[in-house]
PDB file of C-alpha atoms in Angstrom:
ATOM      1  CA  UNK A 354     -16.017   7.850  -3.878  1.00 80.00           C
ATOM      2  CA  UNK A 355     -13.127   7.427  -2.002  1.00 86.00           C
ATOM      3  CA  UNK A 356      -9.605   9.122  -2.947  1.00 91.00           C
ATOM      4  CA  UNK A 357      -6.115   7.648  -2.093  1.00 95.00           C
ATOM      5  CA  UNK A 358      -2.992   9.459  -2.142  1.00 94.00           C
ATOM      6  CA  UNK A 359       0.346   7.961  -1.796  1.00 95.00           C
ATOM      7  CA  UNK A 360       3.162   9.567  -0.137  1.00 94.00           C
ATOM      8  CA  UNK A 361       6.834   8.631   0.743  1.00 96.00           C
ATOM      9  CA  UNK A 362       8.791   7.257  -2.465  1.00 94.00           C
ATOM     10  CA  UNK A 363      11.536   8.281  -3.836  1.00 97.00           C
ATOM     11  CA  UNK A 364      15.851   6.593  -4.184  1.00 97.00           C
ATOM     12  CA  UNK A 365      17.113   5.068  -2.029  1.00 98.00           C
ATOM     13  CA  UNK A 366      20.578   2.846  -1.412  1.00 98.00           C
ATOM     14  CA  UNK A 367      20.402  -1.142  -1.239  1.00 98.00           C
ATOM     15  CA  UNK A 368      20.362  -1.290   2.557  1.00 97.00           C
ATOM     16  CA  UNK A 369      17.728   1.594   3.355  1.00 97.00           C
ATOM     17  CA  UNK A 370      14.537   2.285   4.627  1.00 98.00           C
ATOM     18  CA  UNK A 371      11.667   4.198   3.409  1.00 98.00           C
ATOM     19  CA  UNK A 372       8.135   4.720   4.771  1.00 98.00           C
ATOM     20  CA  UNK A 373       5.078   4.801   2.496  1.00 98.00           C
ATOM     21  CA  UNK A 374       1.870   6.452   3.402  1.00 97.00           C
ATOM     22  CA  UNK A 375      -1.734   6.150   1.868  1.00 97.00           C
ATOM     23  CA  UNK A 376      -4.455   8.367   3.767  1.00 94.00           C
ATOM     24  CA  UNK A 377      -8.031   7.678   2.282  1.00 91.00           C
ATOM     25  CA  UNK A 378     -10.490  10.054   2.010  1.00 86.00           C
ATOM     26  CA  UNK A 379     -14.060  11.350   0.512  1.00 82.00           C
ATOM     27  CA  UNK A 380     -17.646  10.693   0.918  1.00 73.00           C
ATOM     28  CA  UNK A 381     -18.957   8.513   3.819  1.00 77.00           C
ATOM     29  CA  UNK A 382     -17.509   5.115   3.856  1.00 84.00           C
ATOM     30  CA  UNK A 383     -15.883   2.103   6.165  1.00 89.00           C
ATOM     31  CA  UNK A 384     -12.939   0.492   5.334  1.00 88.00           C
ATOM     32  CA  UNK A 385     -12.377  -2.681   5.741  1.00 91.00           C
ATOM     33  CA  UNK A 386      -8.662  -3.463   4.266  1.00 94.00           C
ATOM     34  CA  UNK A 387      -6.024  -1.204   2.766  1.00 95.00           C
ATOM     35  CA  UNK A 388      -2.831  -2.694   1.232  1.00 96.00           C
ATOM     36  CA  UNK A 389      -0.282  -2.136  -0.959  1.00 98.00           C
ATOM     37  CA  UNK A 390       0.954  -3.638  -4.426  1.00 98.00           C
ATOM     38  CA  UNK A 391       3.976  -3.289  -6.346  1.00 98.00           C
ATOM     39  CA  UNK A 392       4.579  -3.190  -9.895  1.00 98.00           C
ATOM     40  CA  UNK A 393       8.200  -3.566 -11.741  1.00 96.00           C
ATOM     41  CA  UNK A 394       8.838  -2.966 -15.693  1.00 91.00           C
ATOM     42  CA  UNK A 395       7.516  -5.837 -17.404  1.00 94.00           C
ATOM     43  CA  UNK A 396       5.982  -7.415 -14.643  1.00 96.00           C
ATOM     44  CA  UNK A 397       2.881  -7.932 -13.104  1.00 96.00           C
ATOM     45  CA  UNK A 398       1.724  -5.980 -10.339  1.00 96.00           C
ATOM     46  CA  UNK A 399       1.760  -8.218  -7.096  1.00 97.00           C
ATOM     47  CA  UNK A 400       0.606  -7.567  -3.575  1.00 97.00           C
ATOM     48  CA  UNK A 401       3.031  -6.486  -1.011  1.00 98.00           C
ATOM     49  CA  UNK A 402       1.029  -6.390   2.081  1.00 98.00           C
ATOM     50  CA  UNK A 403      -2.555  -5.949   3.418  1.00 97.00           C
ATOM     51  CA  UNK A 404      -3.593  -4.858   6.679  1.00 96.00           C
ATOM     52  CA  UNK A 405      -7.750  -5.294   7.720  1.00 94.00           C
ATOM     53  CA  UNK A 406      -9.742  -3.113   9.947  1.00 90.00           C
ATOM     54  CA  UNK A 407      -8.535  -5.180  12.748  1.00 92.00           C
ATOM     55  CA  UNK A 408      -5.341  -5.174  12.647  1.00 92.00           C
ATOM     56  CA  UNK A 409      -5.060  -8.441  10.732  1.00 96.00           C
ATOM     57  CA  UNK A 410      -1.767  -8.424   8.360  1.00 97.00           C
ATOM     58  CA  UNK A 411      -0.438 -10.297   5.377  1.00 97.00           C
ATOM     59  CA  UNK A 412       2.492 -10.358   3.670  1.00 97.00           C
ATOM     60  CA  UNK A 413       4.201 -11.710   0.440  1.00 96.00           C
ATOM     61  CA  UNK A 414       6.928 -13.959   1.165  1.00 95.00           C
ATOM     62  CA  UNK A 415       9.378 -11.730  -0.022  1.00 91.00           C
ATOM     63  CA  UNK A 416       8.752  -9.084   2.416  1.00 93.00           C
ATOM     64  CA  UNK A 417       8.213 -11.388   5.096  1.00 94.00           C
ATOM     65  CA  UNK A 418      10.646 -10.316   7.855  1.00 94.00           C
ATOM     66  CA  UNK A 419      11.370  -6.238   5.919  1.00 97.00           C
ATOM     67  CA  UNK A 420       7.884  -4.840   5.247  1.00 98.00           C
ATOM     68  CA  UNK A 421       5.750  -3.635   7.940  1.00 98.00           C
ATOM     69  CA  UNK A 422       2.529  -2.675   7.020  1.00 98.00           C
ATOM     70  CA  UNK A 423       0.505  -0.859   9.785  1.00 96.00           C
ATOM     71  CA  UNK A 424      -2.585   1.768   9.839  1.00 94.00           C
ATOM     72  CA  UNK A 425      -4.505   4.291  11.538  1.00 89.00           C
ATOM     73  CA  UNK A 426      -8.270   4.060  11.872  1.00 83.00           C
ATOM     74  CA  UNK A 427      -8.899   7.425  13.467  1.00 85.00           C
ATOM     75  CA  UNK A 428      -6.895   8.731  10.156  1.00 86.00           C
ATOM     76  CA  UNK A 429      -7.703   6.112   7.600  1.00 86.00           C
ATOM     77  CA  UNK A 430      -4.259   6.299   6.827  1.00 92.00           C
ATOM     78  CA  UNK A 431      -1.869   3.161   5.911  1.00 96.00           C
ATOM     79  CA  UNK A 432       1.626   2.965   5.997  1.00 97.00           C
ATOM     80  CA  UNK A 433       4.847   0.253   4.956  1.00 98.00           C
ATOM     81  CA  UNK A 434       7.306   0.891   6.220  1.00 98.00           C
ATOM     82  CA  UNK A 435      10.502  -0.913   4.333  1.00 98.00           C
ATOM     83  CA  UNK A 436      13.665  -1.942   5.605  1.00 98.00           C
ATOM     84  CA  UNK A 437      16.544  -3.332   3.692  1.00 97.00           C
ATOM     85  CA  UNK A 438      15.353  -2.585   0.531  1.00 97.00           C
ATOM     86  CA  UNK A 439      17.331  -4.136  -2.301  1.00 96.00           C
ATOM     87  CA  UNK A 440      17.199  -3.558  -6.244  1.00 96.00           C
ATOM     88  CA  UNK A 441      14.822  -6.078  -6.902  1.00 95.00           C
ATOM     89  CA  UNK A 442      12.294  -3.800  -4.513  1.00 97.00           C
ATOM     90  CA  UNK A 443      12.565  -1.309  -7.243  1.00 97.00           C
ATOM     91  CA  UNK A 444       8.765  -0.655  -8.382  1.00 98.00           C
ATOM     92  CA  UNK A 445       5.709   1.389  -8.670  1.00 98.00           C
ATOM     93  CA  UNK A 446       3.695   0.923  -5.024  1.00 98.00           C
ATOM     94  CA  UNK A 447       0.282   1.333  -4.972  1.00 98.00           C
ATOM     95  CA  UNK A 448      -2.036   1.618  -2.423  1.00 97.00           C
ATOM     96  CA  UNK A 449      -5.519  -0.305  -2.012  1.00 97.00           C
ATOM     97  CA  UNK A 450      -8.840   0.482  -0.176  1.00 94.00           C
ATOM     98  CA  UNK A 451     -11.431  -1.802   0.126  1.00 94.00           C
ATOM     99  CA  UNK A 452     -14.065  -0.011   1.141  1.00 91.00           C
ATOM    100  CA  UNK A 453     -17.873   0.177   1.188  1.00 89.00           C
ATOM    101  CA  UNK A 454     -19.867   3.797   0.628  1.00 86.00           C
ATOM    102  CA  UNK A 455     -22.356   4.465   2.859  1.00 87.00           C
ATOM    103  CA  UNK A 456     -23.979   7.241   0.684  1.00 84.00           C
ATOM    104  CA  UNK A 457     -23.824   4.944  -2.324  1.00 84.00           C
ATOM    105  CA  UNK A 458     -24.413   1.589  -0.489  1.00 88.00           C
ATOM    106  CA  UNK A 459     -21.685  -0.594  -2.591  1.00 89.00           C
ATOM    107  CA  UNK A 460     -18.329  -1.602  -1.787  1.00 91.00           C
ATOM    108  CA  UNK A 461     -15.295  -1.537  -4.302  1.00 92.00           C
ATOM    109  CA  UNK A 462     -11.804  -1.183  -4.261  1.00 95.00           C
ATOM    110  CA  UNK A 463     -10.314   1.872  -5.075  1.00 94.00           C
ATOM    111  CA  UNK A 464      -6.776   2.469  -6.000  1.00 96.00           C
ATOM    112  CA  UNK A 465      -4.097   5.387  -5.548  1.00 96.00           C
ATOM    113  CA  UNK A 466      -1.720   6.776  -8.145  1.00 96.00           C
ATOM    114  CA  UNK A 467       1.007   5.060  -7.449  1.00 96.00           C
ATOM    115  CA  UNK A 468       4.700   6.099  -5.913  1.00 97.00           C
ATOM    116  CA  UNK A 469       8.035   5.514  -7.551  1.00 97.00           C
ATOM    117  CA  UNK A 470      10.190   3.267  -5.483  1.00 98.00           C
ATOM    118  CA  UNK A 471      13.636   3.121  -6.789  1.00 98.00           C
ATOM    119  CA  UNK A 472      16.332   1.083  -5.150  1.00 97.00           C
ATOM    120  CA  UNK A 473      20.372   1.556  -5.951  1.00 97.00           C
ATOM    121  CA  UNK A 474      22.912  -0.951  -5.869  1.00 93.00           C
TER     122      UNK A 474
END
């Protein structure tokens, strides 16, 4: 099994920054992409960004030019950073692992708890 906890929410003005984190950890397992989605009230949830073992990133077109999404191997950590947030950024973010268990032998994705990102006008 592999546990994710999310770190970094919180309010924030339309204009600011905040910095997510995700650090992975558990049994004995490889990664091979972490990512974030976002869900709003009454929406579906919908992927932010993604980031793969090497280094490879993707990004919704809405965050295209204000996300960052970067990691950490040695810490199996991932992190978005967020710039210019406006209202409409205003979600739950959750963080992503796919990742294969090397005790278990199978590969899944696992999912963290979920931080509150809440965005003023």
């Amino acid at each position: 099994q592999v546990q994710l906890v999310e770190s970094g929410g919180g309010l924030v003005q339309a204009g600011g920054s905040l910095r997510l984190s995700c650090a992975s950890s558990g049994s004995i397992f490889v990664i091979n992409a972490m990512g974030w989605y976002r869900q709003a009230p009454g929406k579906q949830r919908e992927l932010v960004a993604t980031i793969t073992s090497t280094g490879m990133t993707n990004y919704a077109d809405a965050m295209k030019g204000r996300f960052t999404i970067s990691g950490d191997n040695a810490k199996n950590t991932v992190y978005l950073q967020m710039n210019s947030l406006k209202p409409e950024d205003t979600a739950v973010y959750y963080c992503y692992a796919d990742a294969h268990d090397l005790g278990y032998g199978t590969s899944q994705r696992y999912w963290g708890q979920g931080t509150q990102v809440t965005v003023s006008s």
